[in-house]
Amino acid sequence: MIVMKFGGTSVGDGEAIKRAVDIVIKTLKDKGQVVVVVSAMSGVTDTLLSAAASAAQGDAEAFRQARWHLSDRHRQAMTELISHEETRLQLMEEIEQLLTNFENLCQSIYILGELTARGSDAVASLGERMMARIFAAALRDRGERATAVEATEVIVTNGHHGSATPLMDVTREAVQAHILPLLAEGVTPVVTGFIAATKEGVTTTLGRGGSDYTAAILGACLDSDEVWIWTDVDGVMTADPRVVPEARTLSQISYAEAAELSFFGAKVLHPKTILPAVEQGIPLRILNTFNPSHPGTLIVAEPKPSELTVKGITSIKGLSLITVEGRGMLGVPGIAARVFTAVAQEGISVLMISQSSSEQNICFVIRQEAVERALKALESAFELELARRNVDRIWAQDNVAIIAVVGAGMKGTPGIAAKVFGALGKHGINIISIAQGSSEYNISFVVDEEDMESAVRYIHQEFELERGEC
Ligand code: ADP
Ligand code: ASP
Ligand code: MG
């Protein structure tokens, strides 16, 4: 059995959905059973969320326009996909009902003047809910037995809206109870990616890009042979091809490498995706819907040995570097613990940490939108030290980016850091802060956001990643 997920561009219009349907039909012939996971059409989740945000700001127009725009786009796809008129009209009616639901939700957000995390998840869920219905109908139109499944019925999470965590035991039971009988009857389930629900049935989401995660959760619960992630590039590449056009596809990488790459911004995979697959030893494949004969990337526990020490370079921007500094911090135990407790209590996640050996400063990187909350929390946690001048300054440098150079072969190979920083030095790029995990799988460092793309390109060139067997 294969669990396969189609991302936003892979279901971006009628033509793309047709290609995806062809892929499902071919895999059904080759492998017997397929569980499909779909994202919303590309851009739809953004449209839904920004309409809801405008409604909360007092805009009563934006969500009405969004409704008509979404209605047009989905109708167009249905017209191309569903040949039987009565079936098509019935499906269009169902989609309109979901869109009416969207308008009603936005109307209440507009009246309340507030968008809660719970409301935001309810709105964001609609893109996937529309797509699962359309995709299942498109499969039926081609003579396959298929049905849309709401992940809210099978994936049970905690109540952390916006980035909920699945409760795996209950989820496994629900997934098996719902999905296995369908497969046994020869029906292909088409499951909504990205969304889930609490035990009480309140809709949650797994975080942006979370449909990958849905696929891995289902793969783990169903003990599928493999999980295939269909996207718009030929697999995991040595760098984001939009930044480095000569980037190459990596034929195999380890779970650990994939986790590092995705955590540090390789959008091709949702960071948490790896976990459920690793725990069950299920191989993941990243494949291109627009080039299905390309073998893509296989992610496994033990990939075949590679000549490459550095396999990939990733980057994330929109970050801030926070520094806590003061001569009075020298040799005082517990400062780091208090810094990170203060930040954690605000629910802010830290992407990178670095401390100078003189212990006079600790710096760490967070997303820029959390900066004010982090500074406030730290100022209050260190109120006394600030007054006594044991801590001199707590400050943020905005508009920075993290670049991570990743590869299992870096472990124990001397000279990698010298090569990375040498390449940047040669081109006059300033490095603001550096960290290396003890796994030696990655060296990460902070640069000014403006230098990010050229830094990635220079390092890619330095390691000649555009050449040779990947
Ligand atoms: P989907 O909608 O299919 O989930 P995403 O947009 O989330 O697709 O992810 C695919 C995109 O990830 C690619 O189009 C590519 O620009 C970007 N990307 C970033 N880093 C990498 C990388 N190292 N390898 C491949 N793609 C990458
Ligand atoms: N549609 C969701 C998003 O845009 C989930 C996904 O595409 O994976 O974040
Ligand atoms: Mg994605």
Short mmCIF file of C-alpha atoms and ligand atoms in Angstrom, two decimals:
data_model
loop_
_atom_site.label_atom_id
_atom_site.label_comp_id
_atom_site.label_asym_id
_atom_site.label_seq_id
_atom_site.Cartn_x
_atom_site.Cartn_y
_atom_site.Cartn_z
CA MET A 1 0.00 0.00 0.00
CA ILE A 2 1.20 3.47 -0.86
CA VAL A 3 0.12 6.70 0.83
CA MET A 4 0.60 9.55 -1.63
CA LYS A 5 0.19 13.26 -1.12
CA PHE A 6 -0.34 15.90 -3.78
CA GLY A 7 0.77 19.43 -2.90
CA GLY A 8 -0.90 22.70 -3.86
CA THR A 9 0.62 23.13 -7.31
CA SER A 10 -0.02 19.46 -8.08
CA VAL A 11 -3.76 20.18 -7.67
CA GLY A 12 -3.49 23.83 -8.77
CA ASP A 13 -5.96 23.58 -11.68
CA GLY A 14 -7.97 21.07 -13.69
CA GLU A 15 -5.02 20.05 -15.82
CA ALA A 16 -2.75 19.42 -12.83
CA ILE A 17 -5.47 17.41 -11.08
CA LYS A 18 -5.83 15.28 -14.24
CA ARG A 19 -2.11 14.47 -14.06
CA ALA A 20 -2.40 13.61 -10.38
CA VAL A 21 -5.40 11.37 -11.10
CA ASP A 22 -3.38 9.58 -13.82
CA ILE A 23 -0.63 8.96 -11.27
CA VAL A 24 -3.11 7.49 -8.77
CA ILE A 25 -4.64 5.21 -11.40
CA LYS A 26 -1.24 3.98 -12.54
CA THR A 27 -0.14 3.29 -8.96
CA LEU A 28 -3.40 1.44 -8.24
CA LYS A 29 -2.55 -0.86 -11.16
CA ASP A 30 1.06 -1.33 -10.05
CA LYS A 31 0.66 -1.53 -6.28
CA GLY A 32 -2.96 -2.45 -5.57
CA GLN A 33 -3.89 0.01 -2.84
CA VAL A 34 -3.45 3.77 -2.61
CA VAL A 35 -4.46 6.27 0.06
CA VAL A 36 -4.50 9.79 -1.39
CA VAL A 37 -3.87 12.95 0.65
CA VAL A 38 -4.58 16.31 -0.97
CA SER A 39 -3.61 19.89 -0.21
CA ALA A 40 -5.76 22.85 -1.11
CA MET A 41 -5.17 24.34 -4.58
CA SER A 42 -2.02 26.48 -4.52
CA GLY A 43 -2.64 29.86 -2.93
CA VAL A 44 -6.08 28.94 -1.57
CA THR A 45 -5.03 28.64 2.10
CA ASP A 46 -3.36 32.07 1.83
CA THR A 47 -6.51 33.56 0.28
CA LEU A 48 -8.74 32.08 2.99
CA LEU A 49 -6.52 33.26 5.83
CA SER A 50 -5.95 36.75 4.51
CA ALA A 51 -9.70 37.23 3.93
CA ALA A 52 -10.35 36.19 7.53
CA ALA A 53 -7.63 38.55 8.78
CA SER A 54 -9.13 41.45 6.78
CA ALA A 55 -12.57 40.65 8.20
CA ALA A 56 -11.14 40.95 11.71
CA GLN A 57 -9.72 44.36 10.71
CA GLY A 58 -13.21 45.55 9.76
CA ASP A 59 -13.14 44.84 6.02
CA ALA A 60 -16.52 43.44 4.97
CA GLU A 61 -15.66 43.29 1.26
CA ALA A 62 -12.46 41.22 0.99
CA PHE A 63 -14.04 37.93 2.06
CA ARG A 64 -16.96 38.36 -0.35
CA GLN A 65 -14.54 38.88 -3.21
CA ALA A 66 -12.44 35.95 -2.02
CA ARG A 67 -15.54 33.79 -2.10
CA TRP A 68 -16.25 34.57 -5.73
CA HIS A 69 -12.67 34.16 -6.72
CA LEU A 70 -12.48 30.76 -5.00
CA SER A 71 -15.81 29.73 -6.44
CA ASP A 72 -14.63 30.57 -9.98
CA ARG A 73 -11.37 28.74 -9.61
CA HIS A 74 -12.91 25.55 -8.26
CA ARG A 75 -15.78 25.64 -10.80
CA GLN A 76 -13.31 25.91 -13.63
CA ALA A 77 -11.48 22.80 -12.38
CA MET A 78 -14.72 20.87 -11.91
CA THR A 79 -15.83 21.77 -15.44
CA GLU A 80 -12.60 20.28 -16.78
CA LEU A 81 -12.70 17.20 -14.60
CA ILE A 82 -16.26 15.98 -14.23
CA SER A 83 -17.91 14.96 -17.49
CA HIS A 84 -21.30 13.83 -16.15
CA GLU A 85 -23.42 16.95 -15.86
CA GLU A 86 -25.68 15.97 -13.01
CA THR A 87 -22.71 14.77 -10.94
CA ARG A 88 -20.88 17.99 -11.68
CA LEU A 89 -23.79 20.20 -10.62
CA GLN A 90 -24.21 18.24 -7.42
CA LEU A 91 -20.52 18.60 -6.61
CA MET A 92 -20.60 22.33 -7.38
CA GLU A 93 -23.48 22.64 -4.95
CA GLU A 94 -21.39 20.94 -2.23
CA ILE A 95 -18.45 23.27 -2.90
CA GLU A 96 -20.77 26.31 -2.77
CA GLN A 97 -21.99 25.13 0.62
CA LEU A 98 -18.43 25.07 1.93
CA LEU A 99 -17.89 28.55 0.51
CA THR A 100 -21.08 29.80 2.16
CA ASN A 101 -19.69 28.36 5.36
CA PHE A 102 -16.52 30.41 4.71
CA GLU A 103 -18.54 33.59 4.17
CA ASN A 104 -20.53 32.99 7.34
CA LEU A 105 -17.39 32.38 9.38
CA CYS A 106 -15.85 35.60 8.02
CA GLN A 107 -19.08 37.49 8.72
CA SER A 108 -18.87 36.50 12.39
CA ILE A 109 -15.16 37.35 12.52
CA TYR A 110 -16.06 40.75 11.03
CA ILE A 111 -18.78 41.36 13.62
CA LEU A 112 -16.59 40.26 16.52
CA GLY A 113 -13.60 42.17 15.15
CA GLU A 114 -11.39 39.31 16.28
CA LEU A 115 -9.81 36.30 14.65
CA THR A 116 -9.07 33.56 17.18
CA ALA A 117 -6.66 30.69 16.51
CA ARG A 118 -9.65 28.37 16.55
CA GLY A 119 -11.55 30.50 14.02
CA SER A 120 -8.49 30.72 11.84
CA ASP A 121 -8.22 26.90 11.71
CA ALA A 122 -11.90 26.57 10.83
CA VAL A 123 -11.42 28.96 7.88
CA ALA A 124 -8.07 27.48 6.78
CA SER A 125 -9.52 23.96 6.69
CA LEU A 126 -11.88 24.76 3.83
CA GLY A 127 -9.32 24.59 1.01
CA GLU A 128 -8.48 20.96 1.68
CA ARG A 129 -12.13 20.10 2.28
CA MET A 130 -13.04 21.40 -1.18
CA MET A 131 -10.12 19.65 -2.86
CA ALA A 132 -10.71 16.20 -1.33
CA ARG A 133 -14.27 16.23 -2.71
CA ILE A 134 -13.17 17.37 -6.15
CA PHE A 135 -10.28 14.90 -6.35
CA ALA A 136 -12.43 11.94 -5.29
CA ALA A 137 -15.07 12.93 -7.88
CA ALA A 138 -12.37 13.22 -10.56
CA LEU A 139 -11.23 9.66 -9.77
CA ARG A 140 -14.82 8.41 -9.97
CA ASP A 141 -15.21 10.22 -13.28
CA ARG A 142 -12.37 8.02 -14.54
CA GLY A 143 -14.16 4.86 -13.42
CA GLU A 144 -12.37 4.31 -10.10
CA ARG A 145 -14.15 3.82 -6.79
CA ALA A 146 -13.11 6.68 -4.51
CA THR A 147 -14.48 8.69 -1.62
CA ALA A 148 -13.49 11.90 0.16
CA VAL A 149 -12.49 11.42 3.81
CA GLU A 150 -12.37 14.30 6.29
CA ALA A 151 -9.17 14.02 8.33
CA THR A 152 -11.16 15.54 11.20
CA GLU A 153 -12.71 12.05 11.52
CA VAL A 154 -9.40 10.22 11.73
CA ILE A 155 -6.55 12.44 12.97
CA VAL A 156 -6.98 13.38 16.61
CA THR A 157 -4.75 16.16 17.96
CA ASN A 158 -4.25 18.30 21.03
CA GLY A 159 -5.89 21.73 21.03
CA HIS A 160 -2.83 23.69 19.92
CA HIS A 161 -4.54 25.55 17.07
CA GLY A 162 -2.37 26.49 14.12
CA SER A 163 0.17 23.77 14.78
CA ALA A 164 -1.51 20.89 16.57
CA THR A 165 0.21 17.64 17.56
CA PRO A 166 -1.47 14.31 16.81
CA LEU A 167 -2.28 11.91 19.63
CA MET A 168 -0.93 8.89 17.85
CA ASP A 169 -2.66 6.05 19.73
CA VAL A 170 -6.20 7.35 19.26
CA THR A 171 -5.33 8.44 15.75
CA ARG A 172 -4.04 5.00 14.79
CA GLU A 173 -7.29 3.39 15.97
CA ALA A 174 -9.47 5.90 14.13
CA VAL A 175 -7.40 5.72 10.94
CA GLN A 176 -7.52 1.94 10.87
CA ALA A 177 -11.24 1.82 11.68
CA HIS A 178 -12.10 4.27 8.89
CA ILE A 179 -9.60 3.63 6.14
CA LEU A 180 -8.98 -0.13 6.18
CA PRO A 181 -12.62 -1.11 5.42
CA LEU A 182 -12.62 1.30 2.44
CA LEU A 183 -9.44 -0.22 1.06
CA ALA A 184 -10.79 -3.72 1.62
CA GLU A 185 -13.83 -2.84 -0.50
CA GLY A 186 -11.62 -1.49 -3.28
CA VAL A 187 -12.47 2.15 -2.57
CA THR A 188 -9.62 4.69 -2.72
CA PRO A 189 -9.82 7.17 0.19
CA VAL A 190 -8.98 10.79 -0.67
CA VAL A 191 -8.10 12.40 2.65
CA THR A 192 -7.92 16.13 3.39
CA GLY A 193 -4.32 17.08 4.22
CA PHE A 194 -3.34 19.71 6.81
CA ILE A 195 -6.44 19.44 8.99
CA ALA A 196 -7.41 17.37 12.01
CA ALA A 197 -9.64 17.69 15.08
CA THR A 198 -9.45 17.52 18.84
CA LYS A 199 -11.11 14.69 20.80
CA GLU A 200 -14.12 17.02 21.13
CA GLY A 201 -14.30 17.35 17.36
CA VAL A 202 -13.02 20.95 17.08
CA THR A 203 -11.11 21.48 13.81
CA THR A 204 -7.35 22.03 14.15
CA THR A 205 -4.50 22.34 11.63
CA LEU A 206 -1.04 20.78 11.66
CA GLY A 207 0.90 23.92 10.67
CA ARG A 208 1.45 25.53 7.27
CA GLY A 209 2.65 22.99 4.75
CA GLY A 210 1.14 20.32 7.01
CA SER A 211 -0.31 18.04 4.31
CA ASP A 212 3.07 16.29 4.15
CA TYR A 213 2.65 15.58 7.85
CA THR A 214 -0.84 14.15 7.24
CA ALA A 215 0.60 11.73 4.69
CA ALA A 216 3.32 10.57 7.08
CA ILE A 217 0.83 10.15 9.94
CA LEU A 218 -1.47 8.03 7.75
CA GLY A 219 1.49 6.04 6.42
CA ALA A 220 2.61 5.27 9.96
CA CYS A 221 -0.91 4.37 11.19
CA LEU A 222 -1.58 2.11 8.21
CA ASP A 223 1.94 0.71 8.09
CA SER A 224 2.12 1.55 4.39
CA ASP A 225 5.02 0.30 2.27
CA GLU A 226 6.09 3.83 1.36
CA VAL A 227 4.91 7.43 1.54
CA TRP A 228 5.15 9.42 -1.67
CA ILE A 229 5.12 13.22 -1.61
CA TRP A 230 4.23 14.58 -5.07
CA THR A 231 5.34 18.16 -5.59
CA ASP A 232 6.52 20.54 -8.32
CA VAL A 233 10.28 19.78 -8.32
CA ASP A 234 12.29 16.58 -8.98
CA GLY A 235 12.77 15.73 -5.29
CA VAL A 236 14.91 17.16 -2.53
CA MET A 237 17.63 19.20 -4.18
CA THR A 238 21.05 20.46 -3.12
CA ALA A 239 19.41 23.88 -2.64
CA ASP A 240 16.12 25.61 -3.38
CA PRO A 241 16.09 25.66 -7.20
CA ARG A 242 14.49 29.10 -7.09
CA VAL A 243 17.65 30.39 -5.41
CA VAL A 244 20.23 28.19 -7.13
CA PRO A 245 19.00 27.31 -10.63
CA GLU A 246 21.77 24.72 -11.11
CA ALA A 247 20.76 22.79 -7.94
CA ARG A 248 20.60 19.02 -8.43
CA THR A 249 18.28 16.32 -7.16
CA LEU A 250 19.64 14.16 -4.34
CA SER A 251 18.83 10.54 -5.21
CA GLN A 252 18.94 9.33 -1.59
CA ILE A 253 19.25 11.02 1.77
CA SER A 254 18.88 9.86 5.35
CA TYR A 255 16.00 10.76 7.64
CA ALA A 256 18.44 12.77 9.74
CA GLU A 257 19.60 14.82 6.75
CA ALA A 258 16.05 15.36 5.55
CA ALA A 259 15.04 16.49 9.03
CA GLU A 260 17.88 19.05 9.15
CA LEU A 261 17.08 20.33 5.65
CA SER A 262 13.38 20.72 6.30
CA PHE A 263 13.83 22.22 9.76
CA PHE A 264 16.06 24.89 8.29
CA GLY A 265 13.67 25.91 5.59
CA ALA A 266 13.67 23.45 2.69
CA LYS A 267 10.03 23.98 1.92
CA VAL A 268 9.86 20.79 -0.09
CA LEU A 269 9.13 18.85 3.12
CA HIS A 270 7.21 19.86 6.25
CA PRO A 271 9.72 19.51 9.14
CA LYS A 272 7.63 17.20 11.28
CA THR A 273 6.89 14.83 8.39
CA ILE A 274 9.94 12.77 8.99
CA LEU A 275 9.07 11.70 12.52
CA PRO A 276 6.16 9.27 12.07
CA ALA A 277 7.92 7.73 9.08
CA VAL A 278 11.22 7.31 10.96
CA GLU A 279 9.51 5.66 13.91
CA GLN A 280 8.00 3.01 11.64
CA GLY A 281 10.97 2.74 9.27
CA ILE A 282 8.76 3.74 6.31
CA PRO A 283 10.68 5.08 3.30
CA LEU A 284 9.54 8.42 1.91
CA ARG A 285 9.86 9.45 -1.71
CA ILE A 286 9.69 13.00 -3.04
CA LEU A 287 8.47 13.03 -6.65
CA ASN A 288 7.49 15.53 -9.32
CA THR A 289 3.88 15.45 -10.60
CA PHE A 290 5.03 17.38 -13.66
CA ASN A 291 7.84 14.93 -14.40
CA PRO A 292 6.55 11.62 -12.97
CA SER A 293 9.14 9.39 -14.63
CA HIS A 294 11.96 11.08 -12.69
CA PRO A 295 12.98 8.82 -9.76
CA GLY A 296 13.02 11.78 -7.31
CA THR A 297 14.54 11.46 -3.84
CA LEU A 298 14.30 8.45 -1.56
CA ILE A 299 14.51 9.20 2.16
CA VAL A 300 15.54 6.17 4.20
CA ALA A 301 17.27 5.25 7.47
CA GLU A 302 20.47 4.09 5.76
CA PRO A 303 21.03 5.64 2.35
CA LYS A 304 23.67 4.27 0.02
CA PRO A 305 27.08 5.86 0.69
CA SER A 306 27.54 9.16 -1.10
CA GLU A 307 30.65 10.98 -2.21
CA LEU A 308 29.13 14.19 -0.99
CA THR A 309 30.11 15.47 2.41
CA VAL A 310 27.78 18.45 2.09
CA LYS A 311 24.46 17.44 0.59
CA GLY A 312 22.34 20.50 0.82
CA ILE A 313 22.16 24.15 1.75
CA THR A 314 18.98 25.67 3.07
CA SER A 315 17.94 29.01 4.37
CA ILE A 316 15.13 30.78 6.17
CA LYS A 317 14.56 34.48 6.43
CA GLY A 318 12.21 36.73 8.37
CA LEU A 319 14.16 36.08 11.56
CA SER A 320 15.58 38.09 14.44
CA LEU A 321 18.68 37.50 16.49
CA ILE A 322 18.17 38.23 20.19
CA THR A 323 21.20 38.89 22.37
CA VAL A 324 21.34 38.92 26.16
CA GLU A 325 24.65 40.41 27.23
CA GLY A 326 26.41 41.62 30.34
CA ARG A 327 29.67 41.21 32.18
CA GLY A 328 27.77 40.20 35.30
CA MET A 329 26.67 36.99 33.56
CA LEU A 330 30.15 35.55 33.77
CA GLY A 331 30.17 32.27 35.69
CA VAL A 332 26.62 32.72 37.00
CA PRO A 333 24.85 29.38 36.66
CA GLY A 334 21.30 29.18 35.36
CA ILE A 335 21.24 32.24 33.07
CA ALA A 336 20.70 30.19 29.93
CA ALA A 337 17.95 28.20 31.62
CA ARG A 338 16.17 31.42 32.61
CA VAL A 339 16.55 32.92 29.14
CA PHE A 340 15.02 29.93 27.42
CA THR A 341 12.34 29.37 30.06
CA ALA A 342 11.16 32.96 29.59
CA VAL A 343 10.97 32.50 25.84
CA ALA A 344 9.36 29.07 26.06
CA GLN A 345 6.66 30.35 28.40
CA GLU A 346 5.61 32.68 25.60
CA GLY A 347 5.31 29.67 23.28
CA ILE A 348 8.09 31.03 21.06
CA SER A 349 10.27 28.48 19.36
CA VAL A 350 14.01 29.00 19.09
CA LEU A 351 15.67 28.07 15.80
CA MET A 352 19.34 28.42 16.69
CA ILE A 353 21.42 29.16 19.79
CA SER A 354 24.96 30.36 20.25
CA GLN A 355 26.90 31.37 23.36
CA SER A 356 30.32 32.92 23.44
CA SER A 357 32.89 31.11 25.59
CA SER A 358 33.39 34.18 27.74
CA GLU A 359 29.76 33.66 28.81
CA GLN A 360 29.19 37.35 28.38
CA ASN A 361 26.45 36.88 25.89
CA ILE A 362 23.88 34.38 24.78
CA CYS A 363 22.22 34.86 21.43
CA PHE A 364 19.47 32.97 19.72
CA VAL A 365 17.27 33.23 16.68
CA ILE A 366 13.48 33.39 16.56
CA ARG A 367 10.89 34.38 13.97
CA GLN A 368 10.62 38.11 13.63
CA GLU A 369 6.91 38.24 14.46
CA ALA A 370 7.67 37.01 18.00
CA VAL A 371 10.33 39.60 18.73
CA GLU A 372 8.32 42.02 20.84
CA ARG A 373 6.90 39.28 23.02
CA ALA A 374 10.34 37.74 23.49
CA LEU A 375 11.95 41.03 24.50
CA LYS A 376 9.17 41.81 26.95
CA ALA A 377 9.41 38.36 28.52
CA LEU A 378 13.19 38.62 28.87
CA GLU A 379 13.08 42.14 30.28
CA SER A 380 10.67 41.03 32.92
CA ALA A 381 12.61 37.82 33.72
CA PHE A 382 15.86 39.80 34.14
CA GLU A 383 14.38 42.94 35.68
CA LEU A 384 16.62 42.73 38.72
CA GLU A 385 19.81 41.95 36.77
CA LEU A 386 19.11 44.82 34.40
CA ALA A 387 18.64 47.21 37.31
CA ARG A 388 21.90 45.99 38.90
CA ARG A 389 23.70 46.10 35.54
CA ASN A 390 24.62 42.40 35.72
CA VAL A 391 22.83 42.20 32.42
CA ASP A 392 23.69 45.26 30.34
CA ARG A 393 21.50 44.84 27.35
CA ILE A 394 18.80 42.67 25.81
CA TRP A 395 18.35 43.54 22.18
CA ALA A 396 17.22 42.27 18.81
CA GLN A 397 18.72 42.47 15.36
CA ASP A 398 15.93 42.14 12.81
CA ASN A 399 15.95 41.04 9.16
CA VAL A 400 18.43 38.24 9.52
CA ALA A 401 18.45 34.77 7.94
CA ILE A 402 19.80 31.37 8.98
CA ILE A 403 21.73 29.36 6.45
CA ALA A 404 22.33 25.69 7.20
CA VAL A 405 24.86 23.51 5.44
CA VAL A 406 23.77 19.89 5.87
CA GLY A 407 25.27 16.44 5.23
CA ALA A 408 25.99 13.29 7.25
CA GLY A 409 29.43 13.03 5.59
CA MET A 410 30.48 16.25 7.32
CA LYS A 411 30.88 14.27 10.52
CA GLY A 412 34.55 13.84 11.24
CA THR A 413 35.62 15.50 7.96
CA PRO A 414 37.93 18.37 8.78
CA GLY A 415 37.91 21.58 6.82
CA ILE A 416 34.20 21.88 6.01
CA ALA A 417 33.65 24.94 8.18
CA ALA A 418 36.80 26.54 6.77
CA LYS A 419 35.51 26.00 3.25
CA VAL A 420 32.04 27.41 4.06
CA PHE A 421 33.33 30.51 5.79
CA GLY A 422 36.19 30.91 3.33
CA ALA A 423 33.69 31.08 0.47
CA LEU A 424 31.75 33.80 2.25
CA GLY A 425 34.87 35.72 3.26
CA LYS A 426 36.07 35.71 -0.33
CA HIS A 427 32.86 37.42 -1.40
CA GLY A 428 32.75 39.84 1.50
CA ILE A 429 29.67 38.37 3.22
CA ASN A 430 29.56 39.09 6.92
CA ILE A 431 28.64 36.26 9.32
CA ILE A 432 26.75 37.48 12.36
CA SER A 433 26.67 34.30 14.47
CA ILE A 434 27.58 30.61 14.10
CA ALA A 435 26.35 27.32 15.58
CA GLN A 436 27.21 23.71 14.95
CA GLY A 437 25.22 20.85 16.44
CA SER A 438 27.25 18.07 18.03
CA SER A 439 25.75 15.65 15.50
CA GLU A 440 28.03 17.47 13.02
CA TYR A 441 25.23 17.02 10.46
CA ASN A 442 24.85 20.71 10.07
CA ILE A 443 26.66 23.98 10.42
CA SER A 444 24.28 26.89 10.72
CA PHE A 445 25.00 30.56 10.78
CA VAL A 446 23.24 33.88 10.66
CA VAL A 447 23.67 36.49 7.94
CA ASP A 448 21.88 39.65 7.00
CA GLU A 449 18.71 38.79 5.06
CA GLU A 450 20.02 40.73 2.06
CA ASP A 451 23.05 38.45 1.80
CA MET A 452 21.12 35.22 2.12
CA GLU A 453 20.61 34.21 -1.51
CA SER A 454 24.11 35.05 -2.67
CA ALA A 455 25.61 33.26 0.35
CA VAL A 456 23.69 30.08 -0.58
CA ARG A 457 24.91 30.36 -4.18
CA TYR A 458 28.56 30.90 -3.18
CA ILE A 459 28.59 27.88 -0.87
CA HIS A 460 26.86 25.77 -3.52
CA GLN A 461 29.62 26.74 -5.96
CA GLU A 462 32.39 26.18 -3.45
CA PHE A 463 31.32 22.56 -2.86
CA GLU A 464 30.64 22.09 -6.59
CA LEU A 465 27.21 20.71 -5.76
CA GLU A 466 26.01 21.35 -9.32
CA ARG A 467 28.35 18.60 -10.51
CA GLY A 468 28.72 14.86 -9.98
CA GLU A 469 26.53 12.07 -8.68
CA CYS A 470 24.05 13.10 -6.02
P1 ADP B 1 3.84 21.58 -2.26
O1 ADP B 1 2.78 22.58 -2.52
O2 ADP B 1 3.88 20.49 -3.27
O3 ADP B 1 3.84 21.07 -0.85
P2 ADP B 1 5.99 23.37 -1.60
O4 ADP B 1 5.89 24.68 -2.29
O5 ADP B 1 5.58 23.25 -0.18
O6 ADP B 1 5.21 22.32 -2.50
O7 ADP B 1 7.47 22.79 -1.72
C1 ADP B 1 8.09 22.67 -3.00
C2 ADP B 1 9.03 23.85 -3.20
O8 ADP B 1 10.07 23.78 -2.24
C3 ADP B 1 9.77 23.83 -4.52
O9 ADP B 1 9.01 24.42 -5.54
C4 ADP B 1 11.05 24.57 -4.20
O10 ADP B 1 11.04 25.90 -4.68
C5 ADP B 1 11.11 24.62 -2.68
N1 ADP B 1 12.36 24.14 -2.12
C6 ADP B 1 13.08 24.77 -1.14
N2 ADP B 1 14.21 24.11 -0.86
C7 ADP B 1 14.23 23.02 -1.66
C8 ADP B 1 15.15 21.92 -1.83
N3 ADP B 1 16.27 21.82 -1.12
N4 ADP B 1 14.82 20.98 -2.73
C9 ADP B 1 13.68 21.05 -3.44
N5 ADP B 1 12.80 22.07 -3.34
C10 ADP B 1 13.06 23.03 -2.46
N1 ASP B 2 -2.76 24.07 2.30
C1 ASP B 2 -1.90 24.10 3.45
C2 ASP B 2 -0.92 25.26 3.35
O1 ASP B 2 -0.94 25.99 2.37
C3 ASP B 2 -1.20 22.81 3.72
C4 ASP B 2 -0.29 22.31 2.63
O2 ASP B 2 -0.34 22.81 1.51
O3 ASP B 2 0.48 21.39 2.90
O4 ASP B 2 -0.18 25.48 4.26
MG MG B 3 4.54 21.86 1.02
#
